[in-house]
Structure formats: C-alpha cells, structure tokens
C-alpha cells in the first residue's frame, strides 16, 4: 500500500528538504531503494523512492537532466539526494530538471541515514496495509448486512464510503441505476460511459486526463449481464480495495440473480398447479426439487401435523408454527387443508418447541399434534400418514405424539382389529350424526379423552357442560353401552382413534 511523498517530508526527525518538483508531492511511494549505479534504469519497476549520494551521476551538463528524466520514465516517484559525501549540495541541474518534469527531489542531510528512511517508509506501508485489511474486514460484513436489509442501493453507499470514492452502477444500456455518495457530474459520467463501452473486457482500469482513476467490473453470472460496477477514485485502487470491489460485485450479482431464480421457480410451480387444475397429468419434479430444500444432509424429512377442532385453532397453529420454523432458520413448508396443518422439516433438525402447544394460548385445548419419523423426500405421503396417525393418539393441548414411539395403533394387525371394532361398534352413532347433522362422535371423543371430566370435556369440545351431558346421554343410548365401565370407555376411545 503506497505512502505519499508529502508524508515522508512531514517526518521531522528525518529532516528532509524539498528542493524541486513540488508538483509531485502527492505521489505515492510503494518501495524505497538505494542506488549508486550510472545506469540503474533496467533495475527499476516503478513506484520507487530512489535514494542516492550521486556517485553515479553524470558530469555537469545536460546529462544530469537526462538522468532524472530517465528515472521518471521508469516510474520513479521521487529522488532523495544525500548531501555531505559526494556532493555538499544538490546540483542545480537536478533541481531545474525536477521542477520541469514534476518529480519531487528531496535533499537528505548527512545526519539522516538512508536506512532510517527505508525503515520509516516500510513501517508506514505495513501499517497502512494493516489498516486497509482491517477496514476491508469490517466493510465486507457491513456490505452483506446492507444487502440483506436494504438491497443494492445500500451496497453502493457502503462501498463508496469504504473506498472514499464515487461508485456507480450502470445497467446494460449505460443508464445509472445507483450512485454514491451523491449525484455524478455529467462530465465524469460521459467519460465513464466512454471507458466502459469502449472496453469489452469484464474488468478494467483507466486513468483520466485529470489523474483520477476509473475502475470497472461487469456484473453478471455466466453470460447474463446485469450491468457494470464503476469506481471513480483519485488514485488507482490498491489490492485490498480491489477485494472490496469484488465482494460488492458478487453481492450485487446475487441481488440481481435472486428475482430471476425466484421467477423461474414460481413459473415452474405455476405451470404445475395449472396442469393439476386442468386435470392434466404432470411431471411433479419441480415440486419435489423445491421440497428438497426442507431435507437434512441425508435427504430426509419429518412431518409435524396438527389436528384442530376449530378454524380459530387452525389460524393460531399456522401462525405459531410458521413463525417458529422461520425463527429456527428452516425454509417454511406449511400446508393447511380443512382443519389440518402440515409442516415439513429436516429430519435431523429436531422439532424443539415446535412439538408442543405452549405457544398456542387459549386454543391449545383444541389442538392435537403428531409427528412422523424420518422419511425420504419422496416419502412425503407416508410421512404425513404417520404424523396423522400419531396425532390421532395425542391428547388435546399436550405434546406431539411420536409415531416413532410405536403406539398401539401403529401396528398393522392391531389397527386392523380396531378398524373392525370401530365399524361395528360406532356405526349407529356415525349414522345418527350423518342423518341429523350432529357431532355426537366428536363429543364422545372429547368426553373420553378428558377421562370423564365434564368441565375439561366441555372446554375441549366448545359447548356448555349441560349440552355435553345431553349429547353423551344420547350417544350412550344409541350405542347401548355403560360409560361407567373403564373397559367400555377404553374400547370406545380406541375405536374412535382408529377411525381418525
């Protein structure tokens, strides 16, 4: 990272004196070298502060001016001429040439060692490099947060502030879509457009006649061009600044690409939905691919299913589960059908607080939760069936029943027997509900799940306890059973659960 000639002159303990070329004191030094060669030119690469005592200096005359010009042509930033050894003072030919060329000529007194200048400038370069890296390490996360919070416009502002430069974003047609820190001068914009349109490269740097630098990078992914990111700075960008520019470019490309990908996915899913609505067979690959986002690293999912007794409960469950899933950092896959809510999550993520009803407040008594075991993505239907079966065994307002726990209803043979019992035992009650539009079966389930506690059962079913008593009495009469018997209550509850 360069250090200006003016900064070196400002170090009082070095006692350097500017003797010529004052126009170039803002030039920046990248390296300090010493030489006493008569022809040092081939050993120089540009950006140096050259220190010499003049041992290799040509004889008095035009050759000395030519010597200085050739140094300038090599890109030398400044010359430090040591006095007190070969020369008692700086030769006047050098002073005149320095003023003419505009290259700073510094007098180094005998008391100041060349090594001290090398050490001081090298230390400052290292310090500035560290500051630049530190600045970049702070700016990169700021730009990332700016993108998430406020979009591309905020990235431009952050980059402009970090570089201390003017930043522009041009669309493919050359129109300015964003700029910072403010509006761009028309003359500057015209020169920027000329540079960008004239150069077909993806990135480049050009120096303006005023000495300012124009650095640009094209924003795009593959062959898709979104625009051009341009930085107009007083001097060429350093290596760390280039890293910041590249980071901003990547963030802008992501921001431009996001709507395209979202639209592409939306269009594919819309096409799938339209085909289903029209009754056409369709390829569900896009939907399966989308659902794959919910899988864990092994491609597995789990399903959490809520059976709700009211529309109010459905709304509360959907809101609570949706917020919890998003807060946990998972993609939200939530579907409601009637009074059933289904959520798909990674199998290794753990349901945590999702698997209870604590956050549901007053409607928790109207919700039963069930969760499946791990399934492959394409096993979604089986996972939903398992979660639904688990929910049928859960208590209202209690934690989610786990299908993996292998409840009694999870065994096929037991399920088959209970299905048969349910069809024969509950058939009269089901037929009565169908003919009269009643829900005696639901009231009976609420009563049985509340262990015969009238207050709890009434709250669960949402009716007055006197109304519930009448319903249970009617159900008992229709089924011709004795609900005072614990065995009868157990068999009826299992039969009802088998129907769920």
Coordinates of C-alpha atoms in Angstrom, one line a residue:
X1 CA 0.0 0.0 0.0
X2 CA 1.7 3.3 -1.1
X3 CA 2.7 6.2 1.1
X4 CA 2.8 9.8 -0.2
X5 CA 6.0 11.8 -0.7
X6 CA 4.3 14.6 1.4
X7 CA 4.1 12.2 4.3
X8 CA 7.8 11.4 4.2
X9 CA 8.7 15.1 4.0
X10 CA 6.4 15.7 7.1
X11 CA 8.5 13.4 9.3
X12 CA 10.5 16.0 11.4
X13 CA 13.2 13.6 12.6
X14 CA 14.2 12.7 9.0
X15 CA 14.9 16.4 8.3
X16 CA 14.3 16.0 4.6
X17 CA 14.0 19.2 2.4
X18 CA 12.1 19.5 -0.8
X19 CA 14.4 21.1 -3.4
X20 CA 12.4 20.7 -6.6
X21 CA 9.4 19.0 -8.3
X22 CA 6.8 20.3 -5.8
X23 CA 4.0 19.4 -8.2
X24 CA 4.5 15.7 -7.4
X25 CA 4.5 15.7 -3.6
X26 CA 1.1 13.8 -3.6
X27 CA 2.7 10.9 -5.5
X28 CA 2.6 7.7 -3.6
X29 CA 5.6 5.5 -2.7
X30 CA 5.5 1.8 -3.0
X31 CA 9.1 1.0 -2.2
X32 CA 12.4 2.6 -1.2
X33 CA 15.6 1.6 -2.9
X34 CA 19.2 3.0 -2.9
X35 CA 21.5 3.0 -5.9
X36 CA 24.8 4.5 -7.0
X37 CA 24.7 2.9 -10.5
X38 CA 25.3 5.0 -13.5
X39 CA 22.6 3.1 -15.4
X40 CA 20.1 1.9 -12.7
X41 CA 17.1 2.1 -15.1
X42 CA 16.7 -1.5 -16.0
X43 CA 16.5 -2.5 -12.3
X44 CA 13.5 -0.2 -11.6
X45 CA 9.9 -1.2 -12.0
X46 CA 8.0 1.9 -10.9
X47 CA 6.7 3.4 -7.6
X48 CA 10.1 3.7 -6.0
X49 CA 11.7 6.5 -3.9
X50 CA 15.3 6.3 -5.1
X51 CA 18.0 7.3 -2.7
X52 CA 21.5 8.2 -4.0
X53 CA 24.5 10.2 -3.0
X54 CA 25.2 10.9 -6.7
X55 CA 28.3 8.7 -7.1
X56 CA 26.9 7.5 -10.5
X57 CA 25.7 11.0 -11.5
X58 CA 26.8 12.2 -15.0
X59 CA 29.2 15.1 -15.3
X60 CA 27.8 18.6 -15.0
X61 CA 25.7 19.5 -18.0
X62 CA 22.6 18.2 -19.9
X63 CA 23.3 14.6 -18.9
X64 CA 22.1 15.2 -15.4
X65 CA 18.7 16.4 -16.5
X66 CA 18.5 13.4 -18.9
X67 CA 19.4 11.1 -15.9
X68 CA 16.4 12.5 -14.0
X69 CA 14.1 12.1 -17.0
X70 CA 15.0 8.5 -17.5
X71 CA 14.3 7.8 -13.8
X72 CA 10.9 9.5 -14.3
X73 CA 10.3 7.3 -17.4
X74 CA 10.9 4.2 -15.3
X75 CA 8.0 5.3 -13.0
X76 CA 10.2 6.5 -10.1
X77 CA 8.0 8.5 -7.7
X78 CA 10.8 10.7 -6.1
X79 CA 14.5 11.0 -5.7
X80 CA 16.3 11.5 -2.4
X81 CA 19.7 13.1 -2.9
X82 CA 22.2 12.7 0.0
X83 CA 24.5 15.6 0.6
X84 CA 27.7 15.8 2.6
X85 CA 29.5 12.9 0.9
X86 CA 29.9 13.1 -2.9
X87 CA 28.2 16.5 -3.1
X88 CA 27.9 19.3 -0.5
X89 CA 24.6 20.4 -2.0
X90 CA 22.1 19.2 -4.6
X91 CA 23.3 20.0 -8.1
X92 CA 21.3 22.9 -9.6
X93 CA 20.9 20.9 -12.9
X94 CA 18.9 18.3 -10.9
X95 CA 16.7 21.0 -9.3
X96 CA 15.8 22.5 -12.6
X97 CA 15.0 19.2 -14.2
X98 CA 12.9 18.1 -11.2
X99 CA 10.8 21.3 -11.5
X100 CA 10.4 20.8 -15.2
X101 CA 9.5 17.1 -15.0
X102 CA 7.4 17.5 -11.8
X103 CA 9.3 14.7 -10.0
X104 CA 10.0 15.5 -6.3
X105 CA 13.7 16.0 -5.4
X106 CA 14.5 15.6 -1.7
X107 CA 17.7 16.7 0.0
X108 CA 18.8 14.1 2.6
X109 CA 21.2 15.6 5.1
X110 CA 24.3 13.7 6.1
X111 CA 22.9 13.1 9.6
X112 CA 20.0 11.1 8.2
X113 CA 20.9 7.6 7.3
X114 CA 19.3 6.1 4.2
X115 CA 18.4 3.1 6.3
X116 CA 16.3 5.3 8.5
X117 CA 14.2 6.4 5.6
X118 CA 13.8 2.9 4.3
X119 CA 12.8 1.7 7.7
X120 CA 10.3 4.5 8.3
X121 CA 8.6 4.2 4.9
X122 CA 8.5 0.4 5.1
X123 CA 6.9 0.5 8.6
X124 CA 4.3 3.0 7.4
X125 CA 3.5 0.9 4.4
X126 CA 3.0 -2.1 6.6
X127 CA 0.8 0.0 8.9
X128 CA -1.3 1.3 6.1
X129 CA -1.7 -2.2 4.7
X130 CA -2.9 -3.5 8.1
X131 CA -5.4 -0.6 8.3
X132 CA -6.6 -1.4 4.8
X133 CA -7.1 -5.1 5.7
X134 CA -8.9 -4.2 8.9
X135 CA -11.0 -1.7 7.0
X136 CA -11.9 -4.4 4.5
X137 CA -12.7 -7.0 7.2
X138 CA -15.2 -4.5 8.7
X139 CA -16.6 -3.3 5.4
X140 CA -17.4 -6.7 3.9
X141 CA -19.9 -7.8 6.6
X142 CA -21.4 -4.3 6.6
X143 CA -22.0 -4.6 2.8
X144 CA -23.5 -8.1 3.3
X145 CA -25.9 -6.8 6.0
X146 CA -26.7 -3.8 3.8
X147 CA -27.7 -6.2 1.0
X148 CA -30.0 -8.2 3.3
X149 CA -31.5 -5.2 4.9
X150 CA -31.8 -2.6 2.1
X151 CA -30.7 -4.1 -1.2
X152 CA -28.2 -3.0 -3.8
X153 CA -28.5 0.8 -3.1
X154 CA -27.1 0.3 0.4
X155 CA -24.1 -1.7 -1.0
X156 CA -23.2 1.2 -3.3
X157 CA -23.2 3.6 -0.3
X158 CA -21.1 1.2 1.8
X159 CA -18.6 0.7 -1.0
X160 CA -18.3 4.4 -1.7
X161 CA -17.7 5.1 2.0
X162 CA -15.1 2.4 2.4
X163 CA -13.1 3.4 -0.7
X164 CA -13.6 7.2 -0.2
X165 CA -14.6 7.3 -3.9
X166 CA -17.5 7.7 -6.2
X167 CA -19.3 4.5 -7.1
X168 CA -21.8 3.9 -9.9
X169 CA -23.9 1.1 -11.1
X170 CA -24.8 1.2 -14.8
X171 CA -27.4 -1.0 -16.4
X172 CA -26.6 -2.8 -19.7
X173 CA -27.8 0.3 -21.6
X174 CA -25.4 2.6 -19.8
X175 CA -28.0 4.3 -17.6
X176 CA -27.1 5.0 -14.0
X177 CA -29.3 2.9 -11.6
X178 CA -27.4 3.7 -8.4
X179 CA -24.6 6.1 -7.4
X180 CA -22.9 7.2 -4.2
X181 CA -22.1 9.2 -2.3
X182 CA -24.3 11.5 -4.4
X183 CA -25.2 12.5 -7.9
X184 CA -22.4 12.1 -10.5
X185 CA -21.1 15.0 -12.5
X186 CA -22.2 14.9 -16.2
X187 CA -18.6 15.2 -17.5
X188 CA -17.5 12.3 -15.3
X189 CA -20.4 10.2 -16.4
X190 CA -19.7 10.8 -20.0
X191 CA -16.1 9.7 -19.5
X192 CA -17.2 6.6 -17.6
X193 CA -19.6 5.6 -20.3
X194 CA -16.8 6.1 -22.9
X195 CA -14.4 3.8 -20.9
X196 CA -17.0 1.1 -20.2
X197 CA -18.5 0.9 -23.7
X198 CA -15.1 1.0 -25.4
X199 CA -13.7 -1.9 -23.4
X200 CA -15.2 -5.3 -24.0
X201 CA -13.3 -6.8 -21.1
X202 CA -15.2 -7.9 -17.9
X203 CA -13.0 -5.6 -15.8
X204 CA -10.5 -2.8 -16.4
X205 CA -8.8 0.3 -15.2
X206 CA -8.2 3.6 -17.0
X207 CA -6.6 6.9 -15.9
X208 CA -8.4 10.2 -16.8
X209 CA -6.6 13.2 -18.0
X210 CA -7.1 14.8 -14.6
X211 CA -5.2 11.9 -13.0
X212 CA -8.3 10.2 -11.5
X213 CA -8.7 6.5 -12.0
X214 CA -11.8 4.7 -13.4
X215 CA -12.1 1.1 -12.3
X216 CA -14.9 -1.1 -13.6
X217 CA -16.2 -4.6 -13.3
X218 CA -19.1 -6.1 -15.2
X219 CA -21.9 -7.6 -13.0
X220 CA -23.2 -10.9 -14.3
X221 CA -23.5 -14.6 -13.9
X222 CA -22.4 -16.9 -16.8
X223 CA -23.3 -14.9 -19.9
X224 CA -26.1 -13.0 -18.3
X225 CA -25.1 -9.3 -17.9
X226 CA -26.9 -7.2 -15.3
X227 CA -24.8 -4.1 -15.5
X228 CA -21.4 -2.5 -14.7
X229 CA -20.0 -1.5 -11.3
X230 CA -17.7 1.5 -11.6
X231 CA -15.4 3.3 -9.1
X232 CA -14.0 6.7 -9.8
X233 CA -11.1 7.4 -7.4
X234 CA -8.3 10.0 -7.0
X235 CA -5.7 7.2 -7.4
X236 CA -5.8 3.6 -8.7
X237 CA -7.3 1.2 -6.2
X238 CA -5.0 -0.9 -4.1
X239 CA -5.1 -4.7 -3.7
X240 CA -7.4 -4.5 -0.6
X241 CA -9.7 -2.0 -2.3
X242 CA -9.9 -4.4 -5.3
X243 CA -11.0 -7.1 -2.9
X244 CA -13.8 -4.9 -1.5
X245 CA -14.8 -4.1 -5.1
X246 CA -15.0 -7.8 -6.0
X247 CA -17.0 -8.5 -2.8
X248 CA -19.5 -5.8 -3.7
X249 CA -19.7 -7.1 -7.3
X250 CA -20.6 -10.6 -6.0
X251 CA -23.3 -9.3 -3.7
X252 CA -24.8 -7.2 -6.5
X253 CA -24.8 -10.2 -8.8
X254 CA -26.6 -12.3 -6.1
X255 CA -29.1 -9.5 -5.7
X256 CA -29.8 -9.2 -9.4
X257 CA -30.0 -13.0 -9.8
X258 CA -32.4 -13.6 -6.9
X259 CA -35.6 -12.3 -8.7
X260 CA -34.7 -14.2 -11.8
X261 CA -34.4 -17.5 -9.9
X262 CA -37.5 -16.8 -7.9
X263 CA -39.5 -16.0 -11.0
X264 CA -38.1 -19.1 -12.7
X265 CA -39.2 -21.3 -9.8
X266 CA -42.5 -19.6 -9.5
X267 CA -43.2 -20.1 -13.2
X268 CA -42.4 -23.8 -13.0
X269 CA -44.6 -24.2 -9.9
X270 CA -47.4 -22.2 -11.5
X271 CA -47.3 -24.4 -14.6
X272 CA -47.5 -27.5 -12.4
X273 CA -50.5 -26.0 -10.5
X274 CA -52.3 -25.0 -13.7
X275 CA -51.8 -28.5 -15.1
X276 CA -53.3 -30.0 -12.0
X277 CA -56.3 -27.6 -12.1
X278 CA -56.9 -28.6 -15.7
X279 CA -56.8 -32.3 -14.8
X280 CA -53.7 -33.0 -16.9
X281 CA -51.1 -35.4 -15.8
X282 CA -47.9 -33.5 -14.9
X283 CA -44.3 -34.0 -14.0
X284 CA -44.0 -33.1 -10.3
X285 CA -40.2 -33.0 -10.5
X286 CA -40.2 -29.2 -9.9
X287 CA -42.3 -29.6 -6.7
X288 CA -40.1 -32.5 -5.4
X289 CA -37.0 -30.4 -6.1
X290 CA -38.5 -27.5 -4.2
X291 CA -39.4 -29.7 -1.3
X292 CA -35.8 -31.0 -1.2
X293 CA -34.9 -27.7 0.5
X294 CA -36.6 -29.0 3.6
X295 CA -34.5 -32.1 3.8
X296 CA -31.4 -32.7 6.0
X297 CA -28.0 -33.5 4.8
X298 CA -29.1 -37.1 4.2
X299 CA -32.1 -36.2 2.2
X300 CA -34.6 -37.0 4.9
X301 CA -37.7 -35.1 6.2
X302 CA -40.1 -35.3 9.1
X303 CA -43.7 -34.1 9.3
X304 CA -45.4 -32.3 12.1
X305 CA -49.2 -32.5 11.8
X306 CA -51.8 -30.6 13.8
X307 CA -55.4 -31.7 14.0
X308 CA -57.6 -28.7 15.0
X309 CA -61.1 -28.6 16.3
X310 CA -61.9 -25.0 15.1
X311 CA -60.9 -22.5 12.4
X312 CA -59.5 -20.3 15.1
X313 CA -57.2 -23.0 16.2
X314 CA -56.1 -23.6 12.6
X315 CA -55.2 -19.9 12.3
X316 CA -53.3 -19.9 15.6
X317 CA -51.4 -23.1 14.8
X318 CA -50.5 -21.9 11.3
X319 CA -49.1 -18.6 12.6
X320 CA -47.3 -20.1 15.6
X321 CA -45.7 -22.9 13.6
X322 CA -44.8 -20.6 10.7
X323 CA -43.0 -18.1 12.9
X324 CA -41.2 -20.9 14.8
X325 CA -39.9 -22.6 11.7
X326 CA -38.6 -19.3 10.2
X327 CA -37.0 -18.3 13.5
X328 CA -35.3 -21.7 13.6
X329 CA -33.7 -20.9 10.2
X330 CA -35.6 -23.6 8.2
X331 CA -37.4 -23.0 4.9
X332 CA -41.1 -22.8 5.5
X333 CA -43.1 -25.6 4.0
X334 CA -46.6 -25.3 5.6
X335 CA -49.9 -26.5 4.2
X336 CA -53.4 -26.3 5.6
X337 CA -56.3 -28.5 4.5
X338 CA -59.6 -28.1 6.3
X339 CA -58.7 -28.2 10.0
X340 CA -55.4 -30.0 9.5
X341 CA -52.0 -28.2 9.4
X342 CA -48.9 -29.9 8.0
X343 CA -45.3 -28.7 8.4
X344 CA -42.2 -30.4 6.8
X345 CA -38.8 -30.1 8.5
X346 CA -35.4 -31.6 8.2
X347 CA -35.2 -35.0 9.9
X348 CA -32.1 -34.1 11.8
X349 CA -33.1 -30.6 12.9
X350 CA -35.1 -31.6 15.9
X351 CA -38.6 -30.1 16.4
X352 CA -37.7 -28.4 19.7
X353 CA -40.5 -26.1 20.9
X354 CA -42.5 -26.8 17.7
X355 CA -43.6 -30.2 19.1
X356 CA -45.7 -28.7 21.9
X357 CA -48.8 -26.4 22.3
X358 CA -47.4 -24.0 24.8
X359 CA -47.4 -21.0 22.4
X360 CA -51.0 -21.5 21.3
X361 CA -52.6 -19.9 24.3
X362 CA -56.3 -20.3 24.6
X363 CA -56.7 -22.6 21.6
X364 CA -54.2 -25.2 22.8
X365 CA -57.0 -27.4 24.1
X366 CA -58.4 -27.7 20.6
X367 CA -55.2 -29.0 19.0
X368 CA -53.7 -32.5 18.8
X369 CA -50.1 -32.8 17.4
X370 CA -48.4 -35.8 15.8
X371 CA -45.0 -36.2 14.2
X372 CA -43.7 -38.8 11.9
X373 CA -40.3 -40.5 11.9
X374 CA -37.6 -39.7 9.3
X375 CA -38.6 -40.3 5.6
X376 CA -37.0 -39.6 2.3
X377 CA -38.4 -36.6 0.4
X378 CA -40.4 -38.8 -2.0
X379 CA -41.9 -40.5 1.1
X380 CA -43.9 -37.3 1.9
X381 CA -47.2 -39.1 1.7
X382 CA -46.1 -41.8 4.1
X383 CA -44.7 -39.2 6.5
X384 CA -48.0 -37.3 6.5
X385 CA -49.9 -40.6 7.1
X386 CA -47.6 -41.4 10.0
X387 CA -47.9 -38.0 11.6
X388 CA -51.7 -38.1 11.2
X389 CA -51.8 -41.5 12.9
X390 CA -49.6 -40.2 15.7
X391 CA -51.9 -37.1 16.1
X392 CA -54.9 -39.4 16.4
X393 CA -53.4 -40.8 19.6
X394 CA -52.3 -37.5 21.1
X395 CA -54.1 -35.6 23.8
X396 CA -55.5 -32.2 23.1
X397 CA -53.3 -29.5 24.4
X398 CA -50.5 -32.0 25.0
X399 CA -47.1 -32.5 23.3
X400 CA -46.9 -34.1 19.9
X401 CA -47.3 -37.9 19.8
X402 CA -44.4 -39.5 18.2
X403 CA -45.1 -42.1 15.6
X404 CA -41.6 -43.5 16.1
X405 CA -42.7 -44.5 19.7
X406 CA -44.8 -47.3 18.1
X407 CA -48.1 -46.7 19.8
X408 CA -50.7 -49.4 19.9
X409 CA -52.3 -48.0 16.8
X410 CA -49.1 -48.1 14.9
X411 CA -49.2 -51.9 14.5
X412 CA -51.0 -53.0 11.4
X413 CA -52.5 -56.1 12.9
X414 CA -53.8 -54.1 15.9
X415 CA -55.1 -51.4 13.6
X416 CA -57.0 -53.9 11.5
X417 CA -58.8 -55.3 14.6
X418 CA -59.6 -51.9 15.9
X419 CA -60.9 -50.8 12.5
X420 CA -63.3 -53.7 12.5
X421 CA -64.4 -52.9 16.1
X422 CA -64.9 -49.3 15.2
X423 CA -67.0 -50.1 12.1
X424 CA -69.3 -52.4 14.1
X425 CA -69.4 -50.6 17.4
X426 CA -69.6 -47.0 16.2
X427 CA -71.7 -47.5 13.1
X428 CA -75.1 -46.5 14.8
X429 CA -73.6 -43.3 16.2
X430 CA -72.0 -42.4 12.8
X431 CA -75.3 -43.0 11.0
X432 CA -77.1 -40.8 13.6
X433 CA -74.6 -37.9 13.0
X434 CA -75.0 -38.3 9.3
X435 CA -78.8 -38.1 9.3
X436 CA -79.1 -35.3 11.8
X437 CA -76.0 -33.3 11.0
X438 CA -74.8 -33.7 14.6
X439 CA -71.4 -34.5 16.1
X440 CA -72.1 -36.9 18.9
X441 CA -69.0 -38.8 17.9
X442 CA -66.8 -35.8 18.4
X443 CA -68.5 -35.0 21.8
X444 CA -68.0 -38.6 22.9
X445 CA -64.3 -38.5 21.9
X446 CA -63.8 -35.2 23.9
X447 CA -65.5 -36.7 26.9
X448 CA -63.4 -39.9 26.8
X449 CA -60.1 -38.1 26.2
X450 CA -60.9 -35.9 29.2
X451 CA -61.2 -39.1 31.3
X452 CA -64.9 -38.3 32.0
X453 CA -64.2 -34.9 33.5
X454 CA -67.2 -32.7 32.4
X455 CA -65.6 -29.3 32.8
X456 CA -62.5 -30.3 30.8
X457 CA -64.5 -32.1 28.1
X458 CA -66.9 -29.1 27.7
X459 CA -63.9 -26.7 27.3
X460 CA -62.3 -29.1 24.7
X461 CA -65.5 -29.6 22.7
X462 CA -66.5 -25.9 23.0
X463 CA -70.0 -26.5 24.4
X464 CA -71.7 -25.9 27.7
X465 CA -71.3 -28.8 30.1
X466 CA -75.1 -29.3 30.3
X467 CA -75.3 -29.6 26.5
X468 CA -72.4 -32.0 26.6
X469 CA -74.2 -34.1 29.2
X470 CA -77.3 -34.4 26.9
X471 CA -75.1 -35.4 24.0
X472 CA -73.3 -38.1 26.0
X473 CA -76.5 -39.4 27.3
X474 CA -77.9 -39.6 23.7
X475 CA -74.7 -41.3 22.5
X476 CA -74.8 -43.8 25.4
X477 CA -78.4 -44.6 24.5
X478 CA -77.6 -45.1 20.8
X479 CA -74.6 -47.3 21.5
X480 CA -76.4 -49.1 24.3
X481 CA -73.3 -49.1 26.5
X482 CA -72.3 -48.3 30.1
X483 CA -69.8 -45.4 30.2
X484 CA -69.3 -46.0 34.0
X485 CA -67.2 -49.0 32.9
X486 CA -63.5 -48.2 32.4
X487 CA -63.1 -51.1 30.0
X488 CA -66.0 -49.8 27.9
X489 CA -64.6 -46.3 27.8
X490 CA -61.1 -47.7 26.8
X491 CA -62.6 -49.8 24.0
X492 CA -64.7 -46.9 22.7
X493 CA -61.8 -44.5 22.7
X494 CA -59.6 -46.9 20.8
X495 CA -62.3 -47.5 18.3
X496 CA -62.7 -43.7 17.8
X497 CA -59.0 -43.2 17.4
X498 CA -58.9 -46.0 14.8
X499 CA -61.4 -44.0 12.7
X500 CA -59.3 -40.8 12.8

